[in-house]
Amino acid sequence: MSPRNVAVLGATGSIGGSTLDVIARHPGRFRASVLVAHRDTAGLAALCERFRPDLAIVADPAMEADLARRLAAAGVQCDVASGADAVTAAAAGPLCDTVVAAIVGAAGLESTLAAARAGKRLLLANKESIVMAGALLLEALRQGGGDLIPIDSEHNAIFQCLPGGRPDLDKVGVRRLILTASGGPFRGRARADLAGVTPDQACAHPKWSMGRKISVDSATLMNKGLEVIEAHHLFAAPVDAIEVVVHPQSLVHSMVDYVDGSVLAQLGNPDMRTAIACALAWPERIEAGVAPLDLAAHARLDFERPDTDTFRCLALAFAALRAGGDATAILNAANEVAVDAFLAGSLPFLGIAELVERVLEELPAEPVVDVQTLVGRDAQARRTARDVLHRAYC
Ligand code: NAD
Ligand code: MG
């Protein structure tokens, strides 16, 4: 059997690193054939030295010469390209049959859609693309005829708890999808205790080690909100059939509640390599390097309702999903601007939800027409967010 050729988009990131770790454990089975990063040429060149891909791409064109120089110095022979169009072309191109969509933010949209349209096996980590363009991504998947296997841990858990991956929920007797949330680093705090929290405090996640954007999203609970929207699209679940429960141990990754009262859960240590290995090898199971779960050592599994008065981003995401049209794309764009501003020190933590809410008020939802209009609305929402930011905080 020849190995599966895997394009890792976002290779230098947290999901990229976990993916390459799993690939390295199964050299006969998988090859990292395309590696993509934003502008970290040193990190990308080191990965190329180790994994010897056919093609390395740096999204920032200004960094291409630097990448080529580093690869030549290291004696690595692979093609080099740059720019967002090169990333999109590679995701749909002949060098890969599997695409790990692990770019952070709306920057991952075009390549995710291209992989879906080309019928690749799509391992989706980049939740922002499905939050922005859920219906368009599902249409692209239908056109391409490939599989989408979620690697966001909650959705991967639900995928595993459903018969046959992503069936029609009504036909298989599903009552609810129950997404678990760790609650993030500020679980249990009141609003007044959150006013002065810093980016480093927000990024110190108690259970998962992740990139900074998703770490802030976890601290605000926007991450769970994005995941509710992701679950709605991936599993065609009505919004009222999706529930969020806080589970601080992060051992139950999510659950499916069936009409007969059975609740199926997927458990494991909080390590993204489980979901990635599951999706790479599905329907087979392979070693992922994850320690066996020692339930007696953990002793407790706690559950509580989310505090949406303090963590308002979760309520805003539910509201955007209910509003329909492109409201979730507006929510996502405003949140990306807000998180960048928070990480840069120009917006307080509580300002993230305020900014997102203001932008949603200023830009009422419009129907989704196509990718171009959606990208235009994303840009409009970012401009509006920067205006509001400037007026209110600068
Ligand atoms: P990260 O910040 O660690 O890595 C992001 C990667 O994307 C880097 O390789 C970076 O070079 C690349 N990138 C950024 N902008 C780019 C651009 N414009 N063009 C091309 N590449 C670009 O982030 P992460 O934690 O690995 O998260 C990646 C995605 O996976 C996010 O959408 C996140 O929500 C999702 N996700 C992450 C985790 C996790 O455990 N880290 C879990 C579930 C879902
Ligand atoms: Mg998740």
Short mmCIF file of C-alpha atoms and ligand atoms in Angstrom, two decimals:
data_model
loop_
_atom_site.label_atom_id
_atom_site.label_comp_id
_atom_site.label_asym_id
_atom_site.label_seq_id
_atom_site.Cartn_x
_atom_site.Cartn_y
_atom_site.Cartn_z
CA MET A 1 0.00 0.00 0.00
CA SER A 2 1.51 3.34 -0.96
CA PRO A 3 1.43 5.96 1.80
CA ARG A 4 -1.24 8.64 1.97
CA ASN A 5 0.15 12.01 0.94
CA VAL A 6 -0.81 14.60 3.50
CA ALA A 7 -0.74 18.39 3.05
CA VAL A 8 -0.34 20.05 6.43
CA LEU A 9 -1.65 23.62 6.19
CA GLY A 10 -0.43 25.41 9.31
CA ALA A 11 2.48 23.00 9.76
CA THR A 12 4.36 25.20 12.24
CA GLY A 13 1.38 25.56 14.58
CA SER A 14 0.08 23.51 17.46
CA ILE A 15 -2.21 21.26 15.36
CA GLY A 16 0.45 21.09 12.64
CA GLY A 17 3.01 19.84 15.17
CA SER A 18 0.63 17.22 16.58
CA THR A 19 -0.20 16.05 13.05
CA LEU A 20 3.45 15.69 12.09
CA ASP A 21 4.10 13.77 15.31
CA VAL A 22 1.43 11.22 14.34
CA ILE A 23 2.72 11.04 10.75
CA ALA A 24 6.26 10.42 12.01
CA ARG A 25 5.01 7.41 13.99
CA HIS A 26 3.70 5.76 10.79
CA PRO A 27 6.24 6.35 8.04
CA GLY A 28 4.94 3.58 5.76
CA ARG A 29 1.40 4.79 6.05
CA PHE A 30 1.58 8.59 5.73
CA ARG A 31 3.91 11.11 4.11
CA ALA A 32 3.91 14.85 4.75
CA SER A 33 4.00 15.84 1.07
CA VAL A 34 3.13 19.55 1.39
CA LEU A 35 4.00 21.82 4.32
CA VAL A 36 2.57 25.32 4.69
CA ALA A 37 3.32 28.12 7.16
CA HIS A 38 2.55 31.81 7.38
CA ARG A 39 5.98 33.44 7.74
CA ASP A 40 8.03 31.33 10.16
CA THR A 41 10.64 30.25 7.62
CA ALA A 42 13.07 28.92 10.25
CA GLY A 43 10.36 26.65 11.68
CA LEU A 44 9.18 25.56 8.23
CA ALA A 45 12.72 24.84 6.98
CA ALA A 46 13.41 22.69 10.06
CA LEU A 47 10.25 20.69 9.37
CA CYS A 48 11.25 20.28 5.72
CA GLU A 49 14.65 18.96 6.80
CA ARG A 50 12.94 16.33 8.92
CA PHE A 51 9.94 15.41 6.73
CA ARG A 52 11.31 15.99 3.19
CA PRO A 53 8.03 17.16 1.57
CA ASP A 54 7.61 17.65 -2.20
CA LEU A 55 6.54 21.26 -1.71
CA ALA A 56 6.99 23.90 1.00
CA ILE A 57 4.88 27.07 0.93
CA VAL A 58 5.18 30.24 2.93
CA ALA A 59 1.99 32.29 2.74
CA ASP A 60 3.81 35.63 2.99
CA PRO A 61 5.43 36.20 -0.44
CA ALA A 62 8.10 38.44 1.11
CA MET A 63 9.52 35.37 2.87
CA GLU A 64 9.90 33.04 -0.14
CA ALA A 65 13.52 33.90 -0.91
CA ASP A 66 14.45 33.42 2.73
CA LEU A 67 12.78 29.99 2.78
CA ALA A 68 14.57 28.95 -0.43
CA ARG A 69 17.91 30.08 1.01
CA ARG A 70 17.39 28.14 4.24
CA LEU A 71 16.38 24.96 2.37
CA ALA A 72 19.38 25.19 0.04
CA ALA A 73 21.71 25.69 3.01
CA ALA A 74 20.25 22.59 4.66
CA GLY A 75 20.53 20.55 1.45
CA VAL A 76 16.76 20.00 1.24
CA GLN A 77 15.47 19.54 -2.29
CA CYS A 78 11.82 20.44 -2.54
CA ASP A 79 9.76 22.91 -4.51
CA VAL A 80 9.17 26.26 -2.87
CA ALA A 81 6.21 28.58 -3.39
CA SER A 82 4.56 31.50 -1.66
CA GLY A 83 1.27 33.38 -1.42
CA ALA A 84 -2.29 32.51 -0.52
CA ASP A 85 -3.04 31.34 -4.09
CA ALA A 86 -0.21 28.81 -3.92
CA VAL A 87 -1.67 27.44 -0.67
CA THR A 88 -5.12 27.11 -2.26
CA ALA A 89 -3.70 25.45 -5.37
CA ALA A 90 -1.69 22.95 -3.32
CA ALA A 91 -4.74 22.03 -1.21
CA ALA A 92 -6.54 21.04 -4.43
CA GLY A 93 -3.49 19.79 -6.33
CA PRO A 94 -2.02 16.39 -7.18
CA LEU A 95 0.65 16.29 -4.47
CA CYS A 96 -1.80 15.31 -1.72
CA ASP A 97 -4.83 13.11 -1.16
CA THR A 98 -5.40 14.30 2.41
CA VAL A 99 -5.46 17.89 3.67
CA VAL A 100 -5.09 18.93 7.30
CA ALA A 101 -6.74 22.37 7.46
CA ALA A 102 -4.92 23.84 10.48
CA ILE A 103 -4.41 27.45 9.48
CA VAL A 104 -5.80 29.78 12.14
CA GLY A 105 -8.66 32.15 11.32
CA ALA A 106 -10.51 33.18 8.17
CA ALA A 107 -7.16 32.96 6.33
CA GLY A 108 -7.90 29.23 6.09
CA LEU A 109 -11.19 29.60 4.21
CA GLU A 110 -10.08 29.43 0.56
CA SER A 111 -7.74 26.46 1.02
CA THR A 112 -10.33 24.54 3.05
CA LEU A 113 -12.95 25.11 0.33
CA ALA A 114 -10.46 24.15 -2.40
CA ALA A 115 -9.60 20.86 -0.67
CA ALA A 116 -13.32 20.07 -0.27
CA ARG A 117 -14.07 20.86 -3.92
CA ALA A 118 -11.17 18.68 -5.05
CA GLY A 119 -12.51 15.67 -3.12
CA LYS A 120 -9.59 15.34 -0.72
CA ARG A 121 -9.96 13.71 2.68
CA LEU A 122 -10.33 16.91 4.67
CA LEU A 123 -9.25 16.92 8.30
CA LEU A 124 -10.85 20.09 9.59
CA ALA A 125 -9.25 21.96 12.50
CA ASN A 126 -9.81 25.44 11.03
CA LYS A 127 -13.25 25.95 12.58
CA GLU A 128 -13.37 29.60 11.46
CA SER A 129 -13.89 28.46 7.84
CA ILE A 130 -17.01 26.44 8.66
CA VAL A 131 -18.29 29.20 10.97
CA MET A 132 -17.93 31.68 8.10
CA ALA A 133 -19.11 29.57 5.23
CA GLY A 134 -20.85 26.46 6.56
CA ALA A 135 -23.34 25.97 3.74
CA LEU A 136 -20.75 26.74 1.04
CA LEU A 137 -18.26 24.30 2.55
CA LEU A 138 -20.87 21.52 2.67
CA GLU A 139 -21.79 22.23 -0.95
CA ALA A 140 -18.11 22.08 -1.92
CA LEU A 141 -17.84 18.72 -0.14
CA ARG A 142 -20.83 17.36 -2.03
CA GLN A 143 -19.30 18.52 -5.31
CA GLY A 144 -15.92 17.01 -4.51
CA GLY A 145 -17.26 13.77 -3.08
CA GLY A 146 -14.50 13.46 -0.46
CA ASP A 147 -14.78 12.92 3.30
CA LEU A 148 -14.66 15.55 5.97
CA ILE A 149 -13.45 14.24 9.30
CA PRO A 150 -13.42 16.83 12.08
CA ILE A 151 -10.33 17.03 14.27
CA ASP A 152 -11.69 19.63 16.65
CA SER A 153 -11.79 17.29 19.66
CA GLU A 154 -15.51 17.81 20.44
CA HIS A 155 -16.63 17.19 16.88
CA ASN A 156 -14.28 14.28 16.50
CA ALA A 157 -15.81 12.82 19.67
CA ILE A 158 -19.33 13.26 18.27
CA PHE A 159 -18.20 11.78 14.94
CA GLN A 160 -16.99 8.74 16.87
CA CYS A 161 -20.23 8.45 18.91
CA LEU A 162 -22.48 8.48 15.83
CA PRO A 163 -23.08 5.39 13.70
CA GLY A 164 -21.26 5.85 10.40
CA GLY A 165 -19.67 9.22 11.08
CA ARG A 166 -22.07 11.98 9.94
CA PRO A 167 -25.51 10.38 9.40
CA ASP A 168 -28.92 12.04 9.30
CA LEU A 169 -29.46 12.62 13.05
CA ASP A 170 -33.24 12.06 12.94
CA LYS A 171 -32.85 8.71 11.21
CA VAL A 172 -30.46 7.35 13.82
CA GLY A 173 -32.47 8.53 16.86
CA VAL A 174 -30.27 11.38 18.10
CA ARG A 175 -31.92 13.77 20.55
CA ARG A 176 -29.05 16.13 21.39
CA LEU A 177 -25.39 16.74 20.77
CA ILE A 178 -23.68 17.68 24.04
CA LEU A 179 -20.47 19.64 23.62
CA THR A 180 -18.16 19.73 26.60
CA ALA A 181 -16.17 22.86 27.48
CA SER A 182 -13.28 23.00 29.92
CA GLY A 183 -14.43 26.47 31.02
CA GLY A 184 -10.97 27.88 30.28
CA PRO A 185 -8.55 29.52 32.71
CA PHE A 186 -11.17 31.89 34.18
CA ARG A 187 -13.89 29.37 35.01
CA GLY A 188 -15.77 30.34 38.17
CA ARG A 189 -14.72 33.99 38.06
CA ALA A 190 -17.20 36.89 38.17
CA ARG A 191 -17.14 39.71 35.59
CA ALA A 192 -15.51 42.09 38.04
CA ASP A 193 -12.54 39.70 38.38
CA LEU A 194 -11.95 39.65 34.63
CA ALA A 195 -11.51 43.36 33.95
CA GLY A 196 -7.72 43.39 34.24
CA VAL A 197 -6.69 39.92 33.04
CA THR A 198 -3.67 39.81 30.71
CA PRO A 199 -3.08 37.93 27.43
CA ASP A 200 -0.62 35.60 29.16
CA GLN A 201 -3.20 34.75 31.82
CA ALA A 202 -5.83 34.17 29.12
CA CYS A 203 -3.47 31.90 27.17
CA ALA A 204 -2.56 29.74 30.20
CA HIS A 205 -5.15 27.06 29.46
CA PRO A 206 -5.54 24.56 32.29
CA LYS A 207 -5.83 21.45 30.09
CA TRP A 208 -4.85 22.05 26.46
CA SER A 209 -1.72 23.52 24.91
CA MET A 210 -2.82 25.52 21.84
CA GLY A 211 -2.10 28.56 19.66
CA ARG A 212 -2.77 31.99 21.18
CA LYS A 213 -5.91 32.83 19.20
CA ILE A 214 -7.81 29.68 20.17
CA SER A 215 -6.49 29.99 23.73
CA VAL A 216 -8.11 33.43 24.06
CA ASP A 217 -11.27 32.04 22.43
CA SER A 218 -11.29 29.31 25.09
CA ALA A 219 -10.94 31.90 27.86
CA THR A 220 -13.93 33.93 26.55
CA LEU A 221 -15.94 30.78 25.66
CA MET A 222 -16.13 32.11 22.08
CA ASN A 223 -14.33 28.90 21.16
CA LYS A 224 -17.34 26.92 22.40
CA GLY A 225 -19.64 29.30 20.55
CA LEU A 226 -17.71 28.72 17.30
CA GLU A 227 -17.93 24.99 18.02
CA VAL A 228 -21.72 25.13 18.44
CA ILE A 229 -21.90 26.70 14.96
CA GLU A 230 -19.42 24.11 13.64
CA ALA A 231 -21.54 21.25 15.09
CA HIS A 232 -24.71 22.72 13.58
CA HIS A 233 -23.19 22.57 10.08
CA LEU A 234 -21.14 19.39 10.36
CA PHE A 235 -23.94 17.25 11.73
CA ALA A 236 -26.97 19.17 10.38
CA ALA A 237 -28.09 19.60 14.00
CA PRO A 238 -30.84 22.12 14.82
CA VAL A 239 -29.58 24.83 17.16
CA ASP A 240 -31.94 23.71 19.93
CA ALA A 241 -30.49 20.21 19.77
CA ILE A 242 -27.01 21.44 20.70
CA GLU A 243 -26.13 21.84 24.36
CA VAL A 244 -22.96 22.97 26.07
CA VAL A 245 -21.85 21.63 29.44
CA VAL A 246 -18.73 22.68 31.31
CA HIS A 247 -16.49 19.76 32.25
CA PRO A 248 -13.27 21.04 33.80
CA GLN A 249 -11.31 17.76 33.63
CA SER A 250 -11.53 17.73 29.78
CA LEU A 251 -11.60 13.93 29.67
CA VAL A 252 -15.08 13.57 28.13
CA HIS A 253 -14.57 15.27 24.76
CA SER A 254 -18.31 15.38 23.90
CA MET A 255 -21.43 13.23 23.91
CA VAL A 256 -24.43 12.15 21.83
CA ASP A 257 -27.82 11.77 23.56
CA TYR A 258 -30.15 9.26 21.87
CA VAL A 259 -33.96 9.14 22.14
CA ASP A 260 -33.86 5.91 24.13
CA GLY A 261 -31.95 7.67 26.91
CA SER A 262 -28.51 6.32 25.98
CA VAL A 263 -25.73 8.90 26.09
CA LEU A 264 -22.55 7.91 24.27
CA ALA A 265 -19.36 9.72 25.18
CA GLN A 266 -15.81 9.66 23.86
CA LEU A 267 -13.14 9.93 26.53
CA GLY A 268 -9.39 10.27 26.48
CA ASN A 269 -6.52 12.34 27.75
CA PRO A 270 -6.64 15.91 26.41
CA ASP A 271 -4.19 15.43 23.53
CA MET A 272 -5.11 16.42 19.96
CA ARG A 273 -3.10 13.51 18.55
CA THR A 274 -6.05 11.18 19.36
CA ALA A 275 -8.47 13.07 17.10
CA ILE A 276 -5.82 13.55 14.41
CA ALA A 277 -4.83 9.86 14.37
CA CYS A 278 -8.50 8.87 14.28
CA ALA A 279 -9.14 11.12 11.29
CA LEU A 280 -5.95 10.19 9.42
CA ALA A 281 -6.55 6.43 9.63
CA TRP A 282 -10.37 6.29 9.79
CA PRO A 283 -12.01 3.74 9.88
CA GLU A 284 -8.90 2.03 11.23
CA ARG A 285 -7.26 2.84 14.56
CA ILE A 286 -3.57 3.59 14.92
CA GLU A 287 -1.15 4.40 17.72
CA ALA A 288 -1.12 8.15 18.43
CA GLY A 289 1.50 8.42 21.17
CA VAL A 290 -1.19 9.30 23.73
CA ALA A 291 -0.92 7.80 27.23
CA PRO A 292 -3.74 5.42 28.24
CA LEU A 293 -6.46 7.11 30.26
CA ASP A 294 -6.13 6.35 33.98
CA LEU A 295 -9.66 7.03 35.25
CA ALA A 296 -8.97 5.95 38.84
CA ALA A 297 -6.07 8.42 39.02
CA HIS A 298 -8.36 11.23 37.83
CA ALA A 299 -11.12 10.02 40.18
CA ARG A 300 -13.73 12.69 39.28
CA LEU A 301 -15.69 13.85 36.29
CA ASP A 302 -17.51 17.12 37.07
CA PHE A 303 -20.15 18.88 34.98
CA GLU A 304 -21.80 22.29 35.35
CA ARG A 305 -23.82 24.75 33.26
CA PRO A 306 -21.89 27.49 31.45
CA ASP A 307 -22.08 31.00 32.94
CA THR A 308 -23.21 32.93 29.87
CA ASP A 309 -23.77 36.17 31.84
CA THR A 310 -20.04 36.35 32.55
CA PHE A 311 -18.84 34.68 29.34
CA ARG A 312 -21.14 36.46 26.91
CA CYS A 313 -19.39 35.32 23.75
CA LEU A 314 -21.11 31.93 23.99
CA ALA A 315 -24.54 33.60 24.05
CA LEU A 316 -23.53 35.88 21.16
CA ALA A 317 -22.55 32.86 19.06
CA PHE A 318 -25.89 31.13 19.72
CA ALA A 319 -27.68 34.39 18.80
CA ALA A 320 -25.70 34.74 15.55
CA LEU A 321 -26.51 31.15 14.61
CA ARG A 322 -30.21 31.81 15.26
CA ALA A 323 -30.06 35.05 13.23
CA GLY A 324 -28.89 32.99 10.21
CA GLY A 325 -27.48 34.34 6.93
CA ASP A 326 -23.96 35.66 7.28
CA ALA A 327 -24.27 36.64 10.98
CA THR A 328 -21.80 33.93 12.02
CA ALA A 329 -19.24 35.25 9.50
CA ILE A 330 -19.68 38.75 10.99
CA LEU A 331 -19.29 37.31 14.49
CA ASN A 332 -16.12 35.49 13.46
CA ALA A 333 -14.52 38.50 11.78
CA ALA A 334 -15.30 40.82 14.70
CA ASN A 335 -13.93 38.24 17.10
CA GLU A 336 -10.66 37.89 15.14
CA VAL A 337 -10.15 41.67 15.28
CA ALA A 338 -11.05 41.74 18.98
CA VAL A 339 -8.70 38.89 19.89
CA ASP A 340 -5.82 40.49 17.95
CA ALA A 341 -6.46 43.77 19.79
CA PHE A 342 -6.61 42.00 23.16
CA LEU A 343 -3.35 40.15 22.44
CA ALA A 344 -1.77 43.46 21.39
CA GLY A 345 -2.83 45.09 24.66
CA SER A 346 -5.26 47.58 23.09
CA LEU A 347 -8.55 46.00 24.22
CA PRO A 348 -9.44 44.73 27.70
CA PHE A 349 -10.62 41.14 28.05
CA LEU A 350 -14.27 42.11 28.62
CA GLY A 351 -14.08 44.37 25.57
CA ILE A 352 -13.91 41.30 23.30
CA ALA A 353 -17.62 40.44 23.81
CA GLU A 354 -18.58 44.13 23.76
CA LEU A 355 -16.85 44.67 20.42
CA VAL A 356 -18.38 41.57 18.83
CA GLU A 357 -21.84 42.58 20.03
CA ARG A 358 -21.49 46.13 18.66
CA VAL A 359 -20.41 44.88 15.24
CA LEU A 360 -23.31 42.42 15.10
CA GLU A 361 -25.67 45.31 15.92
CA GLU A 362 -24.16 47.57 13.25
CA LEU A 363 -24.21 44.91 10.53
CA PRO A 364 -27.50 42.98 10.50
CA ALA A 365 -27.35 39.56 8.84
CA GLU A 366 -27.64 39.27 5.07
CA PRO A 367 -28.20 36.10 3.02
CA VAL A 368 -25.07 34.18 2.00
CA VAL A 369 -24.69 34.39 -1.77
CA ASP A 370 -21.23 33.10 -2.64
CA VAL A 371 -17.66 33.10 -1.41
CA GLN A 372 -16.80 36.51 -2.91
CA THR A 373 -19.68 38.28 -1.15
CA LEU A 374 -18.84 36.50 2.06
CA VAL A 375 -15.20 37.57 1.86
CA GLY A 376 -16.46 41.13 1.24
CA ARG A 377 -18.69 40.96 4.32
CA ASP A 378 -15.77 39.59 6.35
CA ALA A 379 -13.73 42.64 5.28
CA GLN A 380 -16.62 44.99 6.07
CA ALA A 381 -17.02 43.45 9.54
CA ARG A 382 -13.27 43.86 10.19
CA ARG A 383 -13.44 47.54 9.16
CA THR A 384 -16.46 48.10 11.38
CA ALA A 385 -14.73 46.34 14.27
CA ARG A 386 -11.62 48.53 13.88
CA ASP A 387 -13.82 51.67 13.78
CA VAL A 388 -15.67 50.66 16.93
CA LEU A 389 -12.36 49.77 18.58
CA HIS A 390 -10.92 53.13 17.69
CA ARG A 391 -13.96 55.06 18.86
CA ALA A 392 -14.43 53.18 22.11
CA TYR A 393 -10.94 52.28 23.28
CA CYS A 394 -8.26 54.46 21.67
P1 NAD B 1 -1.34 28.12 15.86
O1 NAD B 1 -1.36 29.58 16.04
O2 NAD B 1 -0.51 27.29 16.78
O3 NAD B 1 -0.90 27.76 14.37
C1 NAD B 1 -1.45 28.40 13.26
C2 NAD B 1 -0.76 27.93 11.99
O4 NAD B 1 -1.38 28.61 10.90
C3 NAD B 1 0.73 28.26 11.93
O5 NAD B 1 1.42 27.21 11.28
C4 NAD B 1 0.78 29.51 11.08
O6 NAD B 1 2.00 29.65 10.38
C5 NAD B 1 -0.36 29.23 10.11
N1 NAD B 1 -0.95 30.45 9.53
C6 NAD B 1 -1.40 31.55 10.18
N2 NAD B 1 -1.87 32.46 9.30
C7 NAD B 1 -1.68 31.94 8.07
C8 NAD B 1 -1.93 32.39 6.76
N3 NAD B 1 -2.47 33.59 6.52
N4 NAD B 1 -1.63 31.55 5.73
C9 NAD B 1 -1.08 30.34 5.94
N5 NAD B 1 -0.79 29.86 7.17
C10 NAD B 1 -1.11 30.65 8.22
O7 NAD B 1 -2.87 27.63 15.91
P2 NAD B 1 -3.46 26.20 16.32
O8 NAD B 1 -3.72 26.16 17.78
O9 NAD B 1 -2.66 25.10 15.70
O10 NAD B 1 -4.90 26.28 15.63
C11 NAD B 1 -5.06 26.13 14.24
C12 NAD B 1 -6.55 25.95 13.93
O11 NAD B 1 -7.00 24.76 14.54
C13 NAD B 1 -7.45 27.08 14.49
O12 NAD B 1 -8.50 27.30 13.61
C14 NAD B 1 -7.96 26.48 15.79
O13 NAD B 1 -9.22 27.03 16.17
C15 NAD B 1 -8.08 25.02 15.41
N6 NAD B 1 -8.01 24.09 16.55
C16 NAD B 1 -6.88 24.06 17.31
C17 NAD B 1 -6.82 23.19 18.40
C18 NAD B 1 -5.57 23.08 19.24
O14 NAD B 1 -5.52 22.23 20.14
N7 NAD B 1 -4.54 23.84 19.02
C19 NAD B 1 -7.92 22.37 18.69
C20 NAD B 1 -9.04 22.46 17.88
C21 NAD B 1 -9.08 23.31 16.80
MG MG B 2 -12.43 22.06 20.40
#
